[in-house]
Coordinates of C-alpha atoms in Angstrom, one line a residue:
M218 CA -31.8 39.1 76.6
S219 CA -31.8 36.9 80.1
F220 CA -30.2 33.9 79.4
S221 CA -34.0 32.8 80.9
A222 CA -35.9 34.0 77.9
R223 CA -34.0 31.8 75.8
L224 CA -34.5 29.0 77.3
P225 CA -37.9 27.6 76.2
S226 CA -36.9 27.9 72.0
M227 CA -33.7 26.2 73.2
I228 CA -36.1 23.4 74.6
T229 CA -38.3 23.4 72.0
S230 CA -35.6 23.3 69.1
G231 CA -33.3 20.3 70.8
L232 CA -36.7 18.1 71.2
L233 CA -37.0 19.4 67.8
T234 CA -33.5 18.1 66.8
V235 CA -34.5 14.5 69.0
S236 CA -37.7 14.6 66.9
C237 CA -36.0 14.3 63.5
A238 CA -33.1 12.1 64.3
G239 CA -34.9 9.4 66.7
G240 CA -37.2 9.1 63.3
E241 CA -37.7 6.6 61.0
Q242 CA -35.7 6.7 58.2
Q243 CA -37.1 6.3 54.3
P244 CA -34.6 3.6 52.7
V245 CA -33.1 5.5 49.5
K246 CA -33.6 3.4 46.1
Q247 CA -30.6 3.0 44.3
D248 CA -31.6 1.8 40.2
T249 CA -29.0 -0.7 39.3
A250 CA -27.6 1.3 36.4
R251 CA -27.4 -1.0 32.3
I252 CA -24.1 -1.6 31.1
P253 CA -24.8 -0.7 27.2
V254 CA -23.4 -3.4 24.6
K255 CA -23.9 -4.7 21.2
I256 CA -25.5 -8.0 20.4
S257 CA -26.1 -10.6 18.0
V258 CA -28.6 -12.8 16.9
V259 CA -26.2 -16.7 16.6
K260 CA -27.3 -17.9 13.0
A261 CA -26.0 -21.5 11.0
S262 CA -25.3 -21.4 8.0
N263 CA -23.2 -22.9 4.5
N264 CA -19.6 -21.5 5.6
V265 CA -16.7 -22.6 3.5
F266 CA -13.2 -21.7 5.3
Y267 CA -9.8 -21.1 3.9
D268 CA -6.3 -20.0 5.2
E269 CA -3.9 -17.5 4.1
Y270 CA -0.5 -17.2 4.0
P271 CA 1.8 -14.1 3.0
A272 CA 2.5 -13.9 -1.1
T273 CA 4.7 -12.1 -3.0
L274 CA 3.8 -12.4 -6.6
I275 CA 7.0 -13.1 -9.2
A276 CA 6.5 -13.3 -12.7
R277 CA 7.0 -17.0 -14.3
K278 CA 9.4 -15.7 -17.2
S279 CA 11.4 -12.6 -16.3
I280 CA 15.4 -12.2 -16.8
E281 CA 17.7 -8.8 -16.3
I282 CA 19.4 -8.1 -18.9
R283 CA 22.7 -7.5 -18.2
P284 CA 25.6 -6.5 -20.6
L285 CA 28.3 -9.1 -21.6
V286 CA 30.5 -6.9 -22.6
T287 CA 32.1 -3.5 -21.0
G288 CA 31.3 -0.1 -21.8
F289 CA 29.7 2.7 -23.0
V290 CA 25.4 2.6 -23.5
T291 CA 25.9 4.8 -26.7
K292 CA 21.8 4.0 -27.3
I293 CA 18.6 3.1 -26.4
H294 CA 16.4 2.2 -28.8
V295 CA 13.1 1.3 -26.1
K296 CA 11.2 2.7 -24.3
D297 CA 10.4 2.4 -20.1
G298 CA 7.5 -0.4 -20.1
A299 CA 7.7 -1.2 -24.3
S300 CA 6.4 -4.1 -25.3
V301 CA 9.4 -5.8 -27.1
R302 CA 9.5 -8.8 -29.2
E303 CA 12.3 -11.3 -29.0
G304 CA 15.7 -10.4 -31.2
Q305 CA 14.7 -6.5 -30.9
L306 CA 17.4 -4.3 -30.5
L307 CA 17.4 -2.4 -27.1
Y308 CA 20.9 -1.3 -26.1
S309 CA 23.9 -0.3 -27.7
L310 CA 27.2 -0.1 -27.3
D311 CA 30.5 1.7 -28.1
P312 CA 32.1 -0.4 -30.0
E313 CA 34.7 1.7 -31.5
Y314 CA 36.8 -0.8 -28.9
H315 CA 35.8 -4.4 -29.2
Q316 CA 36.2 -3.1 -33.1
A317 CA 40.4 -1.9 -32.9
V318 CA 40.6 -5.2 -30.6
F319 CA 38.9 -7.3 -33.7
E320 CA 40.9 -6.0 -35.8
H321 CA 44.3 -6.6 -34.4
A322 CA 43.1 -10.3 -33.1
L323 CA 42.2 -10.1 -37.2
A324 CA 46.3 -9.3 -38.3
Q325 CA 47.2 -11.9 -35.2
W326 CA 45.7 -14.5 -37.4
R327 CA 46.6 -13.9 -40.7
A328 CA 49.9 -13.7 -39.3
S329 CA 49.7 -17.2 -37.7
K330 CA 48.3 -18.3 -41.1
A331 CA 51.7 -16.9 -42.7
S332 CA 53.6 -18.3 -40.4
H333 CA 51.6 -21.8 -41.1
G334 CA 52.1 -22.4 -43.8
R335 CA 55.7 -21.3 -44.8
A336 CA 55.8 -23.6 -41.2
E337 CA 53.9 -26.6 -44.2
K338 CA 56.2 -26.4 -46.8
D339 CA 59.2 -26.4 -44.8
A340 CA 57.6 -29.6 -43.9
A341 CA 56.6 -30.8 -47.1
R342 CA 60.4 -30.4 -48.6
Y343 CA 61.9 -32.3 -45.4
R344 CA 59.7 -35.0 -45.8
A345 CA 60.5 -35.4 -49.3
L346 CA 64.3 -35.2 -49.3
L347 CA 64.4 -37.2 -45.8
S348 CA 63.2 -39.7 -47.9
A349 CA 65.8 -39.3 -50.6
R350 CA 67.8 -39.8 -47.4
A351 CA 69.2 -36.2 -48.7
I352 CA 69.3 -34.8 -45.1
A353 CA 69.6 -36.0 -41.3
T354 CA 66.6 -37.6 -39.4
Q355 CA 66.3 -34.6 -36.6
L356 CA 65.9 -31.8 -39.4
A357 CA 62.9 -33.3 -40.8
D358 CA 61.6 -33.9 -37.3
N359 CA 62.3 -29.9 -36.3
A360 CA 60.1 -29.8 -39.6
E361 CA 57.6 -31.7 -38.5
A362 CA 57.8 -29.7 -34.9
D363 CA 57.5 -26.2 -35.9
L364 CA 55.0 -27.5 -38.0
R365 CA 52.8 -28.0 -35.1
V366 CA 53.0 -25.0 -32.9
A367 CA 52.6 -23.3 -36.0
S368 CA 49.3 -25.1 -36.8
S369 CA 48.1 -24.7 -32.3
E370 CA 49.4 -20.2 -33.2
L371 CA 46.9 -20.5 -35.8
A372 CA 44.4 -22.2 -34.6
R373 CA 45.2 -19.3 -30.8
A374 CA 45.0 -16.9 -33.2
C375 CA 41.5 -18.1 -34.6
A376 CA 39.9 -18.3 -31.7
A377 CA 40.5 -14.3 -30.5
V378 CA 39.4 -13.7 -34.4
N379 CA 36.0 -16.2 -32.3
A380 CA 36.5 -13.6 -29.2
A381 CA 36.6 -10.5 -30.8
Q382 CA 34.3 -11.5 -32.7
A383 CA 31.7 -12.4 -29.9
S384 CA 33.1 -9.6 -28.2
L385 CA 32.3 -6.7 -30.9
R386 CA 28.8 -8.6 -32.0
Y387 CA 27.9 -7.6 -28.3
V388 CA 27.8 -4.2 -28.1
N389 CA 23.9 -4.6 -30.1
I390 CA 21.6 -5.7 -26.7
S391 CA 19.5 -7.6 -27.5
A392 CA 15.2 -9.0 -25.6
P393 CA 15.5 -13.2 -25.4
F394 CA 12.4 -13.7 -25.7
S395 CA 9.3 -11.5 -26.0
G396 CA 8.0 -9.6 -23.5
I397 CA 7.8 -6.0 -21.2
V398 CA 10.3 -4.5 -20.3
G399 CA 11.0 -2.3 -17.3
I400 CA 12.3 1.0 -16.6
S401 CA 16.0 1.7 -17.6
N402 CA 19.1 1.7 -15.0
A403 CA 20.8 3.3 -17.9
R404 CA 20.9 6.3 -19.5
V405 CA 23.1 7.0 -22.5
G406 CA 26.6 8.2 -22.0
S407 CA 25.9 5.2 -18.5
A408 CA 29.6 3.5 -18.1
V409 CA 28.3 -1.1 -18.0
V410 CA 30.9 -4.0 -16.6
A411 CA 30.4 -7.5 -18.6
G412 CA 28.2 -9.0 -16.0
Q413 CA 27.2 -6.7 -13.3
T414 CA 25.4 -4.2 -14.7
V415 CA 21.3 -4.3 -14.6
L416 CA 19.8 -2.9 -17.7
N417 CA 16.5 -2.9 -17.1
T418 CA 13.8 -5.8 -17.1
I419 CA 12.0 -7.7 -19.3
S420 CA 9.5 -10.1 -17.9
V421 CA 6.2 -11.8 -19.9
Q422 CA 2.9 -10.4 -18.0
E423 CA 0.3 -13.4 -19.4
G424 CA 0.5 -14.9 -15.7
Y425 CA 2.4 -14.7 -12.7
S426 CA 3.4 -17.6 -9.6
A427 CA 2.3 -16.2 -6.1
E428 CA 5.0 -17.3 -2.9
F429 CA 4.6 -18.4 0.1
F430 CA 5.8 -20.1 2.5
A431 CA 3.6 -22.6 4.2
D432 CA 4.7 -24.9 8.1
Q433 CA 6.3 -28.5 7.3
S434 CA 2.7 -29.7 9.6
E435 CA 1.1 -29.0 5.5
V436 CA 4.0 -31.1 3.3
H437 CA 1.6 -33.9 3.0
R438 CA -1.5 -32.2 2.3
F439 CA 0.2 -29.3 -0.4
D440 CA 1.7 -32.4 -1.8
S441 CA -1.4 -34.7 -1.8
L442 CA -3.1 -30.9 -4.1
Q443 CA 0.2 -31.1 -7.0
T444 CA 0.3 -34.9 -7.6
K445 CA -3.8 -35.5 -7.4
G446 CA -4.8 -32.8 -8.6
A447 CA -8.5 -31.3 -7.2
K448 CA -11.9 -30.9 -9.0
Q449 CA -12.4 -27.6 -8.6
S450 CA -8.9 -25.6 -8.2
P451 CA -8.5 -24.6 -3.9
F452 CA -6.5 -21.6 -4.6
F453 CA -7.2 -18.4 -4.5
L454 CA -6.0 -14.5 -4.9
R455 CA -6.7 -12.4 -2.5
L456 CA -5.6 -8.1 -3.2
G457 CA -6.5 -5.8 0.3
D458 CA -10.0 -6.1 0.0
Q459 CA -10.5 -7.4 -3.8
I460 CA -10.4 -12.0 -4.9
F461 CA -8.8 -11.8 -7.9
P462 CA -11.4 -14.2 -9.6
D463 CA -9.5 -16.5 -11.8
S464 CA -8.4 -19.7 -9.5
G465 CA -4.0 -21.1 -9.9
R466 CA -2.9 -24.0 -9.8
L467 CA -0.3 -25.4 -7.5
V468 CA 3.2 -25.5 -9.7
L469 CA 5.6 -26.1 -7.0
L470 CA 6.4 -27.9 -3.4
D471 CA 10.0 -27.2 -2.8
R472 CA 11.8 -30.6 -2.1
I473 CA 12.9 -28.8 1.3
V474 CA 12.2 -27.5 4.1
D475 CA 14.5 -24.6 6.1
P476 CA 15.4 -27.1 8.8
N477 CA 16.1 -23.1 10.8
T478 CA 12.1 -22.4 10.0
G479 CA 10.9 -25.1 9.8
R480 CA 8.8 -24.0 6.1
I481 CA 9.2 -25.1 2.2
R482 CA 8.5 -22.8 -0.4
V483 CA 5.5 -22.9 -2.1
R484 CA 4.4 -21.4 -6.0
V485 CA 0.8 -21.2 -6.8
S486 CA 0.4 -19.5 -10.7
F487 CA -2.1 -17.7 -11.6
D488 CA -3.8 -16.3 -15.2
D489 CA -3.7 -12.4 -15.4
P490 CA -5.2 -11.7 -19.1
E491 CA -6.2 -8.7 -18.2
Q492 CA -2.6 -8.0 -16.4
R493 CA -4.1 -6.8 -13.3
L494 CA -1.2 -7.9 -11.2
R495 CA 2.5 -6.7 -11.3
V496 CA 5.6 -8.1 -10.6
G497 CA 6.2 -8.1 -6.8
M498 CA 2.6 -6.9 -5.9
S499 CA 2.5 -8.0 -1.7
A500 CA -0.5 -10.7 -1.7
I501 CA -2.7 -13.3 0.2
V502 CA -3.2 -16.9 -1.4
R503 CA -6.4 -18.9 0.0
V504 CA -6.0 -22.5 0.6
R505 CA -9.7 -24.0 0.9
Y506 CA -9.7 -26.3 3.4
F507 CA -13.1 -27.2 3.4
T508 CA -16.5 -26.5 3.3
A509 CA -18.8 -27.3 6.3
Q510 CA -22.7 -27.8 6.7
G511 CA -25.6 -25.7 9.0
T512 CA -21.6 -24.3 10.9
I513 CA -22.2 -20.9 13.4
M514 CA -20.0 -18.4 13.1
V515 CA -19.3 -15.3 15.9
P516 CA -17.4 -12.4 15.7
A517 CA -13.6 -13.2 16.5
S518 CA -14.6 -9.7 18.9
S519 CA -17.7 -12.0 21.2
V520 CA -14.8 -14.2 22.3
T521 CA -13.2 -14.6 25.0
E522 CA -9.7 -17.1 25.9
Q523 CA -9.2 -18.0 29.7
L524 CA -6.6 -20.9 30.6
G525 CA -6.7 -22.3 27.2
E526 CA -10.2 -22.0 27.0
H527 CA -12.8 -20.1 25.4
F528 CA -16.0 -18.1 26.7
V529 CA -18.3 -15.7 25.4
Y530 CA -21.3 -13.6 27.5
V531 CA -25.0 -14.5 26.1
C532 CA -27.8 -12.5 26.7
G533 CA -31.0 -13.6 28.5
I534 CA -34.4 -12.7 28.0
D535 CA -34.3 -10.8 31.5
S536 CA -31.0 -8.8 29.9
T537 CA -29.1 -10.2 31.9
V538 CA -25.8 -11.6 30.3
N539 CA -24.0 -15.4 31.2
Q540 CA -20.7 -16.6 30.7
R541 CA -20.4 -19.3 28.8
R542 CA -17.4 -21.5 27.3
I543 CA -17.9 -23.1 23.6
V544 CA -15.1 -25.4 21.8
R545 CA -13.4 -22.3 19.2
L546 CA -13.5 -24.9 15.2
R547 CA -10.7 -22.0 13.9
K548 CA -10.7 -18.4 12.4
T549 CA -11.4 -17.0 9.5
G550 CA -10.9 -13.4 9.0
D551 CA -12.7 -12.0 11.3
S552 CA -14.8 -14.6 12.6
I553 CA -14.6 -17.8 13.9
A554 CA -16.6 -21.2 14.2
I555 CA -18.1 -22.7 16.6
S556 CA -18.8 -26.7 16.5
A557 CA -20.3 -26.4 20.4
G558 CA -21.9 -24.1 23.1
L559 CA -24.0 -21.6 21.3
K560 CA -27.4 -22.9 19.6
P561 CA -29.0 -21.1 16.3
G562 CA -31.7 -17.9 17.7
E563 CA -29.5 -17.5 20.5
R564 CA -28.0 -13.7 21.5
I565 CA -24.3 -12.9 22.8
V566 CA -22.8 -9.2 23.0
I567 CA -20.4 -8.3 20.0
S568 CA -19.0 -4.9 22.0
G569 CA -18.4 -3.6 25.0
I570 CA -17.1 -7.0 26.9
E571 CA -13.6 -5.6 28.5
N572 CA -17.5 -3.9 30.9
L573 CA -19.0 -6.9 31.2
R574 CA -18.9 -9.8 34.7
Q575 CA -21.2 -12.7 34.8
G576 CA -24.8 -12.0 35.9
A577 CA -24.5 -7.7 34.2
K578 CA -27.3 -6.3 33.2
V579 CA -26.8 -4.1 30.0
L580 CA -28.4 -2.5 27.9
M581 CA -28.8 -3.8 24.1
Q582 CA -27.6 -2.2 21.6
Q583 CA -28.3 -3.8 17.9

C-alpha cells in the first residue's frame, strides 16, 4: 500500500486521539478509608483507690536451728515439714568426744577437790600453831595462800565440768518452740560446726507479715495508721490475680529512713488460719487510699501524654475523633481516674490510638 493510501486513516486516527485527549476528564471519587478502633462509653461509678507495694512474706516467729557444739549428725528424729512441739528432739550428734571431755573435766574436778581439802586442813593446822606461837607467821601466811590457790583451782575445775556437761547435753538438739520444721539441710553423717551450720528452720504458721518499703513522703500517713488506727483495716494482700480474704494490720514502721534510697521499711501482719501462705512468697500489699463517689475511670490504654499533659480521643456522632485534654487524678491498676475533661455517656477510643490524628474518621468497634 502506498503512503497516500494510508494518509486518510492516519489523519482519522490522529483526530480521534486529539478528540479523546481534549475531552473533559471525569473526576474520580475516592472514598476515605476509616480507621478501625475500639471504643468505650464513659461511665461514672463509685470507686475505691489503692496504693500497691511489692512485698515479701516473712513468718511472725521463725528461727534457724543451729548446733551449739561441733560434731557429726547421728540421727534425725523428725521428717521434713513435720509439726513439732516445744522441747521435741530434732537432731542427735555423736556424743563420744563430748562424753570424753566431760569425764576428763570431772576427773580434774575430783583432783582439785582433793587438793583443796588438803590445803584447807593444812591452813587450819598452821592457824592453830600460830595461835600457840609455835611457828613463824610466814608459814601460816603461806598455808593461807595455798588454800586460796586450791580454792581457785577447784572453782575452775567446777566450771570446766559444767561446760563439758553442757556440751554433752547440746548433742541433742530440740525445738525451741512449737511450730513446723522445713526441709533439713543435714543428713545422717553430716559434719556440723557450732553456731554456723543451719540444720533446719522452724516457724509458726499461724500468721505472716508482709514487709515492703514506702517512700519517705508517706511516713506521716503510715505513722497515723499505726498510732491512731482505723475503723476498718486499709491493708489487703494480693497474690497474683487473687485478693487474700483477710485484711491485715500495721505492726511495724521502721524508725530509720534509708538515706540512700529515701525509703522506709513497713511491716503488715496477716492472719492465716487456713495456712495458705508460705515464707518467702512475693505478694502485693494494697493500701486503701480513699473512696470516691461518681468517679470516671478510663482504661490506661486510652490516655496519651504530651509535654506533661494527658489526652484522650473522643468519638463524635459522625464517627470523627477529636483529641481532648483531661485532668488525670491517679492510676489504679490498668485504669486511670479522671477528675475533669470527660462526661458520662461520651465515647472514647481505647485501642488503635497510634493510627489516629485530629479529625480522623473511624470505624467504631465495641
